Coordinates of C-alpha atoms in Angstrom, one line a residue:
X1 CA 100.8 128.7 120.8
X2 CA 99.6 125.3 119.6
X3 CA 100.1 122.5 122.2
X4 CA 98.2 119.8 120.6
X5 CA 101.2 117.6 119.9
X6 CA 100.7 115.7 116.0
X7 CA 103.3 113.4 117.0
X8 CA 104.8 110.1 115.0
X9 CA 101.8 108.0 115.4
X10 CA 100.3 108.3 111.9
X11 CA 104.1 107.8 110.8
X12 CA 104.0 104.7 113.1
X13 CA 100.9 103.4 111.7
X14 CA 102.0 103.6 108.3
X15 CA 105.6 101.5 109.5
X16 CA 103.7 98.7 111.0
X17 CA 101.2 98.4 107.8
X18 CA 103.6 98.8 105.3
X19 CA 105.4 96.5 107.5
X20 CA 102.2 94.0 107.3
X21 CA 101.9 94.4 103.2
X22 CA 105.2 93.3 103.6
X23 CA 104.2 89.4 104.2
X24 CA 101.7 89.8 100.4
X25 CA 104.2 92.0 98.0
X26 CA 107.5 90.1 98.3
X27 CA 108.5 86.3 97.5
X28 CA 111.3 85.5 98.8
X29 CA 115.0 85.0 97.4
X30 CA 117.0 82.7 99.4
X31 CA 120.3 84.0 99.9
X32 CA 122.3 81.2 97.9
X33 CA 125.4 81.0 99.8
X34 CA 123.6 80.6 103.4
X35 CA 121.0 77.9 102.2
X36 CA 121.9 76.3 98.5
X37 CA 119.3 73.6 99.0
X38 CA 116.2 76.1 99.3
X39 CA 115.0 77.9 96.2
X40 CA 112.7 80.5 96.0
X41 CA 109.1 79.1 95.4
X42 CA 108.1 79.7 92.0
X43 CA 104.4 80.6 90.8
X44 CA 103.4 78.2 88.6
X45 CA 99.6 79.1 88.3
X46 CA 97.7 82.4 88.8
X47 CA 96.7 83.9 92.5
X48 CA 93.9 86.2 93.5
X49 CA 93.8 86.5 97.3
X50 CA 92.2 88.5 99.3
X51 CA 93.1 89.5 103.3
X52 CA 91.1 91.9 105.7
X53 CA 92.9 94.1 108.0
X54 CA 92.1 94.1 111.7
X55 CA 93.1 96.3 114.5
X56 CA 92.7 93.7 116.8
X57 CA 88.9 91.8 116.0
X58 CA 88.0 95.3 114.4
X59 CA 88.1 95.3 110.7
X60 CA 89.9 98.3 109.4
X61 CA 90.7 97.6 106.2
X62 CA 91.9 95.1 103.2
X63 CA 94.8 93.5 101.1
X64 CA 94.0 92.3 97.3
X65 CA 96.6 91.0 95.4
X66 CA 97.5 88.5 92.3
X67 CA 100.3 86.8 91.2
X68 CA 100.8 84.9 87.4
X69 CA 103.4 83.5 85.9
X70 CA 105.5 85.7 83.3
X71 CA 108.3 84.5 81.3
X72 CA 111.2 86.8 80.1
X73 CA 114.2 85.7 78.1
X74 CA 113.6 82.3 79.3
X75 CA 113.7 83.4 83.0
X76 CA 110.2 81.9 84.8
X77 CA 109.3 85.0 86.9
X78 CA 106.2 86.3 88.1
X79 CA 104.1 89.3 88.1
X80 CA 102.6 90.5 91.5
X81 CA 100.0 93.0 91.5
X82 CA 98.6 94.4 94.9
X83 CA 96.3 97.1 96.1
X84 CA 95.6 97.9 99.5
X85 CA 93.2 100.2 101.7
X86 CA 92.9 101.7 105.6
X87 CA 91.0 104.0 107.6
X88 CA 92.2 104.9 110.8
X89 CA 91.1 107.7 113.1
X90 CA 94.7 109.3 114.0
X91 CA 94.6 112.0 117.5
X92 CA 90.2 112.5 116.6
X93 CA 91.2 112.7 112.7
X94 CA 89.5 109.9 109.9
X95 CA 92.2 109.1 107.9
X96 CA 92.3 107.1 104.9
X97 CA 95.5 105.4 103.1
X98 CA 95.8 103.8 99.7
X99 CA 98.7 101.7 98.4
X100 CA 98.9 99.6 95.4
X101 CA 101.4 98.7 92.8
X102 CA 103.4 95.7 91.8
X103 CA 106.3 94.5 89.8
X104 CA 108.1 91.8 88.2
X105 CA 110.5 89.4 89.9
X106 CA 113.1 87.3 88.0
X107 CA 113.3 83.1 89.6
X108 CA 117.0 83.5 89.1
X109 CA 117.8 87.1 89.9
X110 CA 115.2 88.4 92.0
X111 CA 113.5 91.7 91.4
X112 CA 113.9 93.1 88.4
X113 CA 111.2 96.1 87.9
X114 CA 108.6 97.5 90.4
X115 CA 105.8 100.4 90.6
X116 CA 104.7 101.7 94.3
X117 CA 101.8 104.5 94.7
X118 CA 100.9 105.7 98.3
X119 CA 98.3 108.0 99.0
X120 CA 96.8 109.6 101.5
X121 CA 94.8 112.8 101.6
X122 CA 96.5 115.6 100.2
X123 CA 99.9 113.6 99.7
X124 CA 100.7 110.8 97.1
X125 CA 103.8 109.3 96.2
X126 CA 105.3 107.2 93.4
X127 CA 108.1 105.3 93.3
X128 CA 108.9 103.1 89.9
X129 CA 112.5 101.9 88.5
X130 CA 114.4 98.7 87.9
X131 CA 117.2 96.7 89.4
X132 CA 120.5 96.4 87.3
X133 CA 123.2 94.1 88.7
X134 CA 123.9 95.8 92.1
X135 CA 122.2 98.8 91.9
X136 CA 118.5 100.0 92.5
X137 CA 117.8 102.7 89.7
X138 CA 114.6 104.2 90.2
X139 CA 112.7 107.7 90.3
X140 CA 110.4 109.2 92.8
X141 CA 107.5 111.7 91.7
X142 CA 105.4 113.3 94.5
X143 CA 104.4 117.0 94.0
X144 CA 104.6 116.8 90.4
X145 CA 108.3 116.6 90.6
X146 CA 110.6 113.8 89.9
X147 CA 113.7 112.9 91.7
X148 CA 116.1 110.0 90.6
X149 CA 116.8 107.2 92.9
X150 CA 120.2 104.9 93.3
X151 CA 120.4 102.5 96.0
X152 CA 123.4 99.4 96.4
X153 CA 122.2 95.9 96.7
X154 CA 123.8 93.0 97.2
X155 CA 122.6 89.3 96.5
X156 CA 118.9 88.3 94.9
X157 CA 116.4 90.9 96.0
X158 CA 112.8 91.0 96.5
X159 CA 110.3 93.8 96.7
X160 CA 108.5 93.9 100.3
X161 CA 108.9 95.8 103.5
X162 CA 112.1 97.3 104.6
X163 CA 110.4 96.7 108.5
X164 CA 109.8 93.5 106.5
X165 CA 107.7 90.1 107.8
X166 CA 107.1 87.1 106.1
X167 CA 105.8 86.5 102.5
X168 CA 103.1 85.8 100.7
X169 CA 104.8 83.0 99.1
X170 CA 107.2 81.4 101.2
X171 CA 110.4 79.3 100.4
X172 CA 109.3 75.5 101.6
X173 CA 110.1 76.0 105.2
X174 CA 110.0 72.7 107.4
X175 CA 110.1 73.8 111.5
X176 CA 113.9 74.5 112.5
X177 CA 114.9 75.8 109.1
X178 CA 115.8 79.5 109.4
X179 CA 116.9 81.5 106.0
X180 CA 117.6 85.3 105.4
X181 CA 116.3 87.0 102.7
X182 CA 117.4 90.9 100.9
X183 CA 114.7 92.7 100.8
X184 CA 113.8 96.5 99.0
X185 CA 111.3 98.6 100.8
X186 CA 110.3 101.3 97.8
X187 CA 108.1 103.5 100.6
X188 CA 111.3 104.2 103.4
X189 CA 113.9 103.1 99.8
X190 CA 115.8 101.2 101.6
X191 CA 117.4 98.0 101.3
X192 CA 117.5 95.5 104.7
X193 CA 117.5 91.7 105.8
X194 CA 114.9 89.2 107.2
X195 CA 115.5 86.5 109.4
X196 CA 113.2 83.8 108.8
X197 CA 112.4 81.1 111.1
X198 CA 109.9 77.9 110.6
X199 CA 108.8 77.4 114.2
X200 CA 105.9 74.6 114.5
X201 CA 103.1 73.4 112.5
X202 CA 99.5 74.5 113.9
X203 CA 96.0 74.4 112.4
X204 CA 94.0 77.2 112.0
X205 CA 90.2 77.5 111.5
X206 CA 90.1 80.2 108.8
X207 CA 86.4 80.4 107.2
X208 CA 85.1 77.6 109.1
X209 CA 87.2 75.2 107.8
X210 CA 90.6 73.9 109.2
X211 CA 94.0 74.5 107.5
X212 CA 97.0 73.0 108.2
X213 CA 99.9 75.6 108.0
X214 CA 103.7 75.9 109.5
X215 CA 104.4 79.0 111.5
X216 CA 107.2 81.9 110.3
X217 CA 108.7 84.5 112.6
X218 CA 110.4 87.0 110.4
X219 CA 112.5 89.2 112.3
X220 CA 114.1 92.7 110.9
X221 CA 114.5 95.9 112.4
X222 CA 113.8 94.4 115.6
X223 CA 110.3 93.2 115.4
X224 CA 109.4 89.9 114.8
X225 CA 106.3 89.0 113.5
X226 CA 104.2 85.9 112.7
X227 CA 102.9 84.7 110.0
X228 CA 100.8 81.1 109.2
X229 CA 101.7 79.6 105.7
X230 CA 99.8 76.7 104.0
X231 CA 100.6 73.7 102.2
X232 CA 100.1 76.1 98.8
X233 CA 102.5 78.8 100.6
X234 CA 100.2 81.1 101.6
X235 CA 100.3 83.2 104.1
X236 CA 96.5 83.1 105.9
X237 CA 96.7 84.8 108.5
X238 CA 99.8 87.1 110.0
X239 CA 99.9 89.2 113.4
X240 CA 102.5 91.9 114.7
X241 CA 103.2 92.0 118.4
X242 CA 100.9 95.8 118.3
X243 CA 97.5 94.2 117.7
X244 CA 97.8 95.0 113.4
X245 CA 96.8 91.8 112.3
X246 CA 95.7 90.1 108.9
X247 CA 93.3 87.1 108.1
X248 CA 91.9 85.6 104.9
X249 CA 88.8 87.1 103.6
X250 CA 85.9 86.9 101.6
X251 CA 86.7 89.8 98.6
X252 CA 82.6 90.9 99.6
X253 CA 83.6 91.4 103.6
X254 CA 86.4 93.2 102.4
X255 CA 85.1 95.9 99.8
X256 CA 81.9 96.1 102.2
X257 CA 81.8 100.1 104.0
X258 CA 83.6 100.3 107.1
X259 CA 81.2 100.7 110.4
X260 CA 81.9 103.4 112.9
X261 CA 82.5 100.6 115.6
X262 CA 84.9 99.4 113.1
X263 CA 87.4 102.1 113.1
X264 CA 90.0 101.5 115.6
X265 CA 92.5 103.9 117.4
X266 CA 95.7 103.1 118.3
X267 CA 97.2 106.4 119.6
X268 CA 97.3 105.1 123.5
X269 CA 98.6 101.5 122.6
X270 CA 102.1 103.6 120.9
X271 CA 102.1 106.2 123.5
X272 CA 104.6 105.6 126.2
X273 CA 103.1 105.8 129.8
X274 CA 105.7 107.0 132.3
X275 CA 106.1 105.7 135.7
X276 CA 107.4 108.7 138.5
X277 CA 106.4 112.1 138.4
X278 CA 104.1 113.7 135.9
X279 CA 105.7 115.4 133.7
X280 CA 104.7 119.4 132.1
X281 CA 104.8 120.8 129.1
X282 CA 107.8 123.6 128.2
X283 CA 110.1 122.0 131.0
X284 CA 113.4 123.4 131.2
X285 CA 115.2 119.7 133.2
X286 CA 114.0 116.7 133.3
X287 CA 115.6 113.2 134.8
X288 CA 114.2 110.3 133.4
X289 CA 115.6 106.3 133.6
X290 CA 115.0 104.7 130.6
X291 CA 114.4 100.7 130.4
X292 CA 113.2 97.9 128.4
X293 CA 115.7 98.1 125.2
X294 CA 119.0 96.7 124.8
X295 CA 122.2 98.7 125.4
X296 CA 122.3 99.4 121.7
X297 CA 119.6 101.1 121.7
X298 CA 119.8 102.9 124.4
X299 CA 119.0 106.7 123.1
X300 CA 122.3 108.3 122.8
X301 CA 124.1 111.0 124.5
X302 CA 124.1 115.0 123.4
X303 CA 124.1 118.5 123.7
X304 CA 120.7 118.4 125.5
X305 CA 120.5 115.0 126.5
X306 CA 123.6 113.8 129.2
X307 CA 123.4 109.8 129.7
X308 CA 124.6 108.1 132.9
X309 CA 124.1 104.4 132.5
X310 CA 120.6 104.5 131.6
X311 CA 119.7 107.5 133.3
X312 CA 119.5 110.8 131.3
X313 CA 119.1 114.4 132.0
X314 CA 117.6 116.0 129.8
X315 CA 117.6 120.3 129.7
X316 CA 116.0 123.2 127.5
X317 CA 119.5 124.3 125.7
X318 CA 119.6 128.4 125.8
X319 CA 119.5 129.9 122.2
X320 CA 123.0 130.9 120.8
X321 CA 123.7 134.8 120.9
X322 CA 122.8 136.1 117.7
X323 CA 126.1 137.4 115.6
X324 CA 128.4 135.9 118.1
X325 CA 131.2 133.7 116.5
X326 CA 130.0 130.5 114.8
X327 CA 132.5 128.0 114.4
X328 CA 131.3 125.6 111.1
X329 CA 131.7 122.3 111.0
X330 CA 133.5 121.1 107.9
X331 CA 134.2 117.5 105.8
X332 CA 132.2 114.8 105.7
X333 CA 129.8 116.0 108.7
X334 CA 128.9 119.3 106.6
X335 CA 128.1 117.5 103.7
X336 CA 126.1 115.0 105.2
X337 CA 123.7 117.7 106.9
X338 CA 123.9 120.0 103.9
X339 CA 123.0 117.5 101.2
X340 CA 120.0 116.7 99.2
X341 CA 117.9 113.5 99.2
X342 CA 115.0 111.8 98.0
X343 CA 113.1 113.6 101.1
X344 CA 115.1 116.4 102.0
X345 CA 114.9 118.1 99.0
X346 CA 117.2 121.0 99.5
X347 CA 118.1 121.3 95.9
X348 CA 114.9 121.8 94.2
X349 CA 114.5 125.2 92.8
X350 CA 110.9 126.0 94.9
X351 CA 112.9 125.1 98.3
X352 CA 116.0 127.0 97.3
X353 CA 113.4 130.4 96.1
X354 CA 111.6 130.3 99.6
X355 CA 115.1 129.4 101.5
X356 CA 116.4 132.5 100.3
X357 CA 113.2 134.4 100.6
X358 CA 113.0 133.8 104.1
X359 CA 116.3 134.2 105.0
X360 CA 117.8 136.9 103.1
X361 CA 120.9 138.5 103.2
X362 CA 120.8 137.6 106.7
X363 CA 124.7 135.8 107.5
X364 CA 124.0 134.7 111.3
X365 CA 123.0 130.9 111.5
X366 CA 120.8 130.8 114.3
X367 CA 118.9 133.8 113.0
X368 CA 118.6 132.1 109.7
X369 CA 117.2 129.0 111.7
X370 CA 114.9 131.3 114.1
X371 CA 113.4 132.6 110.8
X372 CA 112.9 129.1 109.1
X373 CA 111.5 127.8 112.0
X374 CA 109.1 130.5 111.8
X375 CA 107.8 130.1 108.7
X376 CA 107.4 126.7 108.9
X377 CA 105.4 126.7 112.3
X378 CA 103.4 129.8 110.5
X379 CA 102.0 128.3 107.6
X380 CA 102.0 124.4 107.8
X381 CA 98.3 123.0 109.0
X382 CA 99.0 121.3 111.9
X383 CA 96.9 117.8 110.4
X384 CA 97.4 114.1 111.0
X385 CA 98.5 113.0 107.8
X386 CA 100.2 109.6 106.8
X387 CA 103.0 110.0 104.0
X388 CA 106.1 109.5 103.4
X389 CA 106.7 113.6 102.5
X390 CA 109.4 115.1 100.8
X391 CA 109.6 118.6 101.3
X392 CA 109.2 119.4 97.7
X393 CA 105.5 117.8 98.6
X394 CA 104.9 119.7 101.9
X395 CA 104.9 122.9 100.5
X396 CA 102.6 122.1 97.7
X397 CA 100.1 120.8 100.7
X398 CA 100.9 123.5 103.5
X399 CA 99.7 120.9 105.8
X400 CA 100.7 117.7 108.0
X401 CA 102.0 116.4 111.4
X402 CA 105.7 116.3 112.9
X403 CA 107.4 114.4 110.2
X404 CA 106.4 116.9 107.6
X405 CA 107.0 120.1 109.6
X406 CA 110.7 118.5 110.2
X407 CA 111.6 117.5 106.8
X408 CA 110.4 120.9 105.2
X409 CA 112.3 122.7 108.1
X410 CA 115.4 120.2 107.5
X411 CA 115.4 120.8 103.8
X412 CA 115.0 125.2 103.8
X413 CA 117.6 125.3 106.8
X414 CA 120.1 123.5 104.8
X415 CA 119.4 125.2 101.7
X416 CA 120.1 128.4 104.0
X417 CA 123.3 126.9 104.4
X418 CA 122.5 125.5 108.1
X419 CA 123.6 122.3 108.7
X420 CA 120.8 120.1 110.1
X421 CA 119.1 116.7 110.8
X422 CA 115.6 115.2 111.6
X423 CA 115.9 113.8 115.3
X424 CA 113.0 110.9 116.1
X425 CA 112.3 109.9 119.7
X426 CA 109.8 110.8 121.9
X427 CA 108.1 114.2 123.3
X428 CA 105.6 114.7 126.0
X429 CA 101.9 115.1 125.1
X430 CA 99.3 116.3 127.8
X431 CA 96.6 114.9 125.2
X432 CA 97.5 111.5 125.9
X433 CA 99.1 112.4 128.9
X434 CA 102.4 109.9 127.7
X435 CA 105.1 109.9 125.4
X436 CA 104.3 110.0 121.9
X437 CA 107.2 109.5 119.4
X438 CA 107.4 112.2 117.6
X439 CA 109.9 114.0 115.1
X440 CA 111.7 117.4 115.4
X441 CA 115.5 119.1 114.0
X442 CA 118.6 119.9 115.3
X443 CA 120.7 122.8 113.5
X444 CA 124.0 123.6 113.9
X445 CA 124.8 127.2 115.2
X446 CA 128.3 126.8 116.7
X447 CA 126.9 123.9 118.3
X448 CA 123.5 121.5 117.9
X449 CA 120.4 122.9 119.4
X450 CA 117.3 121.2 119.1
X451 CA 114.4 122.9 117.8
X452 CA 110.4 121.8 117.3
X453 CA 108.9 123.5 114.5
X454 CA 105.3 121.9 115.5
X455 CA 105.1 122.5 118.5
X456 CA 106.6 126.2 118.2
X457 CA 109.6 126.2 120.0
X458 CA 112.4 127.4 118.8
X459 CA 114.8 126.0 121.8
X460 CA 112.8 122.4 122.3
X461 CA 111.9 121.9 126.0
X462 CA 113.1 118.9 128.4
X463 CA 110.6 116.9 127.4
X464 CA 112.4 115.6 124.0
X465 CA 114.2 112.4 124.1
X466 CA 116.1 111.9 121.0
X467 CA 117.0 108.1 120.0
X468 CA 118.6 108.4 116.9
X469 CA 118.1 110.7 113.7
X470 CA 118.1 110.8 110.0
X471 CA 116.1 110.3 106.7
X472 CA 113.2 108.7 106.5
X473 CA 115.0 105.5 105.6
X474 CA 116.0 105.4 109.5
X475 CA 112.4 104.9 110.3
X476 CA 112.4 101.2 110.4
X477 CA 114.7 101.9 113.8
X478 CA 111.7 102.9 115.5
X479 CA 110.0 99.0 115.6
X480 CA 112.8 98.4 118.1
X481 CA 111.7 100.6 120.5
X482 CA 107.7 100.5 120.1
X483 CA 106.2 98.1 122.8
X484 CA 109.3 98.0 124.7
X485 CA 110.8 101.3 125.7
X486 CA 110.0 102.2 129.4
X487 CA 110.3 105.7 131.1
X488 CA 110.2 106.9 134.7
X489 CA 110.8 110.4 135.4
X490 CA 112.8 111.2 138.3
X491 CA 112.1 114.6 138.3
X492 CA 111.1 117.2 136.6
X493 CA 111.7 121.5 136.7
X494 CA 108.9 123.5 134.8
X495 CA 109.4 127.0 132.9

């Protein structure tokens, strides 16, 4: 059985550098009714910068992007264009990530049109469409397939970073100003809020030569992250609190071929180190105290998780007996773990085919699991990959980490007619000998059982701590935990 866990740390990679692009693709839209006397900050000329991405002082990629002026039905928008490149060896893998795109953003209204391509390796993904009023109307093509996409917005929005930072051209902060701003992230599509706050002035050295700038923490999703803006409201340099930084460069540095001492790793800086006993792989019980987070996020209580305070037990559930009596749930719970989305792509005719291949005319649900979560440990490439998959995509690749194994598994096992969800939390990895977050399911057979299609268990061990689950568009949740979650394991019972 495969034990080398391909856990959530390409998926956390791509989260804090989508969440770094986030300060260049968006301007800003003041909400109106919290701050009438700020405006959004207006491009009046063109901009070509360029910004190198560091893992620390090591160069790992770069940002290009311009800005001009464009002028529709008397409306002084702008157009933003953007590319952006990384290499990152991910658990001994080299891998590479493209993102570019752009779109058009209305002074008075906010975004009106964007275009978003990500790719990496065998995976791409577009996302293109148009805001109307209060709705996001869009379509997503990966795989060769196209999926429509409606989202609710409310106020003047602005294309950036659902884990969103700062931008790359600010309102005219002065320090002790704070404003929010709606923002639409087209790689999680979702739709959240940033808090930004003007803290000090500071000069920077940036190219040998000094600037004078005003400091911005943008908080969302729980991270806050800083970013140095000049007189022109630029951002020139921007750092997250996970060593993912970015700094004005010269466009020759940037395009100039990565050096091997230049690739960077950050598996062991997102691992979580446990204090206490060591724990083992395939444990059946496991007591941990969990610290560092607020009680809010405190992960939450379950079938094989049982909180007390903040300590949990955690326990290997036993498999439900095949053909005994299944009770379904019904309403609004079915629906929501039965339905299609942008990701889990249970409606697509290819997923629906090899649902029903797999499963037959077999009526149990757990067997109908068993035998998706078969298939899917079978014949997806256990590879680091960084994506935002739908399942739809998955099976044209046969290949990827955790994510990808879960949303394919999600997406057959509800078009089996078995309810189920992606969990994300974290599972134990004798590689890095920590907690990596990682991503698994949970199907409904008379009752929730987790199950871990990567790592090929069909009843996930004790070693599985689930914080929340969902889409993709949950993922920004995880920035709240990253850095600050601590575990000590109390003790531990192996198979």
């Amino acid at each position: 059985m495969l034990r080398k866990a391909k856990l959530l740390v390409p998926a956390i990679i791509v989260l804090l550098w989508v969440t770094m692009m986030g300060i260049l693709v968006y301007r800003e839209v003041v909400v109106p009714n919290r701050h009438p006397s700020l405006s959004a900050a207006r491009v009046s000329e063109p901009q070509d910068m360029w910004m190198g991405l560091f893992y620390g002082a090591r160069r790992i990629g770069f940002v290009h992007w311009t800005t001009a002026p464009e002028t529709r039905d008397d409306d002084p928008g702008y157009r933003l264009r953007f590319q952006a490149r990384m290499s990152l060896p991910v658990m001994g893998d080299g891998v590479a990530v493209a993102l570019e795109g752009g779109g058009w953003q209305s002074a008075l209204l906010g975004l009106r049109e964007f275009d978003v391509s990500f790719r990496s390796g065998e995976q791409d993904m577009r996302i293109h469409g148009t805001v109307e009023k209060d709705r996001i109307l869009g379509t997503v093509e990966t795989a060769g397939e196209s999926t429509p996409l409606e989202l609710p917005v409310a106020g003047g929005l602005s294309l950036g970073s659902g884990m969103g930072l700062s931008s790359m051209s600010m309102p005219p902060l002065t320090p002790g100003e704070t404003v929010y701003v709606e923002t639409f992230d087209p790689t999680t599509m979702s739709v959240g809020r940033a808090k930004l706050e003007a803290v000090e002035k500071a000069t920077l050295t940036v190219g040998g030569q000094a600037v004078e700038t005003v400091l911005i923490n943008t908080t969302i999703g729980g991270m806050t992250t800083r970013a140095w803006v000049n007189e022109k409201q630029e951002v020139v340099r921007a750092e997250t609190p996970f060593g993912l930084n970015l700094e004005r460069i010269d466009p020759r540095d940037a395009l100039a071929p990565l050096s091997d001492d230049e690739q960077a790793g950050m598996v062991q800086r997102l691992a979580v180190v446990p204090a206490g006993t060591p724990p083992v792989r395939d444990a059946v019980r496991m007591r941990i105290r969990v610290d560092g987070v607020p009680g809010e996020l405190l992960p939450p209580d379950g079938p094989a998780q049982r909180r007390s305070g903040n300590e949990y037990l955690l326990e290997q559930l036993p498999p439900p007996a095949p053909g005994g009596e299944t009770e379904m749930i019904t309403g609004p719970e079915a629906e929501r773990h039965l339905r299609t989305d942008a990701f889990i792509t249970v409606d697509h005719p290819k997923v629906r085919e090899l649902a029903a291949g797999i499963t037959g005319q077999e009526e149990d649900l757990w067997t109908r699991a068993l035998r998706v979560h078969d298939w899917v440990y079978q014949n997806i490439e256990k590879t680091a990959t960084m994506s935002m998959p739908s399942a739809v995509e998955v099976l044209r690749t046969r290949q990827g980490d955790c994510n990808e194994h879960s949303v394919l598994f999600a997406a057959l096992a509800r078009a089996a007619g078995v309810p189920a969800r992606v969990a994300i939390g974290l599972a134990w990895s004798e590689a890095l000998a920590a907690f990596g977050y990682h991503a698994w399911v949970e199907v409904y057979a008379g009752r929730w059982v987790p199950m871990d299609p990567t790592f090929g268990q069909p009843t996930a061990d004790a070693t599985h701590l689930k914080l929340f689950d969902g889409s993709l568009e949950e993922w920004p949740r995880l920035l709240g935990y990253v850095g600050n979650l601590k575990i000590e394991v109390l003790e531990v019972e192996g198979p």
